[in-house]
Short mmCIF file of C-alpha atoms in Angstrom, two decimals:
data_model
loop_
_atom_site.label_atom_id
_atom_site.label_comp_id
_atom_site.label_asym_id
_atom_site.label_seq_id
_atom_site.Cartn_x
_atom_site.Cartn_y
_atom_site.Cartn_z
CA THR A 964 12.15 22.77 6.24
CA GLU A 965 15.78 23.99 5.64
CA SER A 966 19.10 22.77 7.25
CA ARG A 967 20.30 24.71 10.11
CA ASN A 968 23.27 25.32 12.17
CA ALA A 969 23.79 26.67 15.69
CA ARG A 970 26.69 27.54 18.06
CA LEU A 971 26.33 27.17 21.79
CA LEU A 972 28.55 28.89 24.15
CA VAL A 973 28.69 27.50 27.82
CA ALA A 974 30.49 29.46 30.47
CA VAL A 975 30.73 28.42 34.02
CA GLY A 976 31.45 30.79 36.70
CA GLY A 977 34.53 32.55 35.40
CA GLY A 978 36.00 29.37 33.66
CA PRO A 979 36.82 28.83 30.08
CA THR A 980 34.13 28.93 27.51
CA ALA A 981 33.18 25.94 25.60
CA VAL A 982 31.87 26.11 22.06
CA GLN A 983 29.60 23.43 20.58
CA GLU A 984 28.54 23.43 16.86
CA ILE A 985 25.32 21.76 16.08
CA THR A 986 24.06 21.08 12.50
CA GLN A 987 20.61 19.73 11.64
CA GLU A 988 20.18 18.37 8.14
CA LYS A 989 17.04 19.39 6.07
CA PRO A 990 14.07 17.11 7.00
CA ARG A 991 12.87 14.60 4.43
CA SER A 992 9.24 14.65 3.83
CA CYS A 993 7.40 11.39 4.10
CA SER A 994 4.26 10.35 2.57
CA TYR A 995 2.14 7.41 4.27
CA LEU A 996 -0.66 5.77 2.25
CA THR A 997 -2.74 2.58 2.84
CA SER A 998 -4.15 0.20 0.35
CA PRO A 999 -6.96 -0.46 0.44
CA ASP A 1000 -7.94 2.47 2.37
CA GLU A 1001 -11.25 1.36 3.65
CA ALA A 1002 -12.90 -1.94 4.85
CA THR A 1003 -16.48 -2.96 6.05
CA PHE A 1004 -17.36 -5.58 8.51
CA GLY A 1005 -20.71 -6.86 9.76
CA ARG A 1006 -21.94 -8.08 13.19
CA SER A 1007 -19.94 -11.12 12.90
CA GLY A 1008 -16.62 -9.28 12.62
CA GLY A 1009 -13.57 -10.79 10.72
CA SER A 1010 -10.11 -10.22 9.83
CA GLY A 1011 -8.36 -7.87 7.47
CA SER A 1012 -5.14 -6.35 6.47
CA PHE A 1013 -3.74 -3.58 4.32
CA GLN A 1014 -0.44 -2.30 2.80
CA VAL A 1015 1.55 0.53 3.98
CA ILE A 1016 3.42 2.57 1.39
CA ALA A 1017 5.80 4.95 2.82
CA THR A 1018 7.57 7.30 0.37
CA PRO A 1019 10.45 7.47 0.08
CA THR A 1020 11.42 4.03 1.08
CA THR A 1021 13.66 5.12 3.96
CA CYS A 1022 10.64 6.59 5.96
CA GLN A 1023 9.81 4.92 9.16
CA TRP A 1024 6.30 4.36 10.41
CA ARG A 1025 4.28 3.10 13.24
CA VAL A 1026 0.63 1.97 13.61
CA ARG A 1027 -1.79 3.80 15.85
CA ASN A 1028 -5.07 1.98 16.87
CA ASP A 1029 -7.31 3.71 19.23
CA TYR A 1030 -10.31 1.52 18.65
CA GLY A 1031 -9.71 -1.41 20.94
CA TYR A 1032 -12.85 -0.50 22.74
CA LEU A 1033 -14.77 -1.34 19.28
CA GLY A 1034 -13.19 -4.67 19.04
CA VAL A 1035 -10.41 -3.83 16.77
CA ARG A 1036 -7.15 -5.53 17.35
CA LEU A 1037 -3.91 -5.59 15.57
CA THR A 1038 -2.34 -8.91 14.89
CA GLY A 1039 0.50 -8.12 12.59
CA ALA A 1040 3.31 -5.39 12.22
CA THR A 1041 3.10 -2.43 14.39
CA GLY A 1042 5.81 -0.46 12.62
CA GLY A 1043 8.47 -0.55 9.86
CA THR A 1044 10.26 1.14 7.05
CA GLY A 1045 9.07 1.64 3.65
CA ARG A 1046 6.48 -0.89 2.59
CA GLY A 1047 4.78 -3.21 5.02
CA VAL A 1048 1.49 -5.04 5.73
CA VAL A 1049 -0.72 -4.41 8.91
CA SER A 1050 -3.09 -7.10 9.94
CA TYR A 1051 -6.01 -6.95 12.23
CA VAL A 1052 -9.17 -8.55 13.56
CA VAL A 1053 -12.73 -7.02 14.27
CA ASP A 1054 -14.45 -8.86 16.96
CA PRO A 1055 -18.09 -9.94 16.71
CA HIS A 1056 -20.41 -7.35 18.21
CA THR A 1057 -24.17 -6.85 19.01
CA ARG A 1058 -24.45 -3.06 18.42
CA ASP A 1059 -27.39 -1.90 16.43
CA TYR A 1060 -25.58 1.21 14.83
CA THR A 1061 -22.67 1.60 12.50
CA ALA A 1062 -19.36 2.43 14.17
CA ALA A 1063 -16.38 4.08 12.23
CA ALA A 1064 -12.78 3.46 13.23
CA ALA A 1065 -9.37 4.37 11.55
CA ILE A 1066 -6.14 2.61 12.04
CA GLU A 1067 -3.57 5.26 11.46
CA ILE A 1068 -0.08 5.07 9.99
CA THR A 1069 2.15 7.79 11.48
CA GLY A 1070 5.82 8.77 11.03
CA LEU A 1071 8.12 8.72 14.08
CA SER A 1072 7.90 12.50 14.36
CA SER A 1073 4.28 12.80 13.75
CA ALA A 1074 5.26 15.80 11.62
CA ASN A 1075 3.57 14.57 8.26
CA PRO A 1076 -0.08 13.66 7.86
CA PRO A 1077 -0.92 10.08 8.66
CA GLY A 1078 -2.16 7.42 6.29
CA ARG A 1079 -5.60 5.99 7.36
CA HIS A 1080 -7.35 2.76 6.95
CA VAL A 1081 -10.91 3.49 7.76
CA LEU A 1082 -13.10 0.55 9.13
CA GLN A 1083 -16.88 0.61 8.92
CA ILE A 1084 -18.50 -1.76 11.37
CA ARG A 1085 -22.07 -2.11 10.65
CA PRO A 1086 -24.83 -3.84 12.59
CA ARG A 1087 -25.57 -6.33 9.71
#
């Protein structure tokens, strides 16, 4: 969580030694929220969207959707910096049970907890 420095020494078979200084800045912490954080769809499916709020505004993000098999497809942004809008479609279905899915907003390093937009896909 703090900045750090390193010095690499490279020596090759009796030749001169090379010194390389490396500095890594203190990482910035990012927060990823979605608004709204939940949506519900029935058997006929439908379309939806949500806002991504990344703080600070310089934080980059990407969308992760592992629920294509449930008929959840992204139709808008798949990444950005700061605020953005993610759009999606939920396909009609014939399941007779409720399925839950979550579209996640992650940082590029995946070091911080993701934001989650939860979908309830109901049989009615």
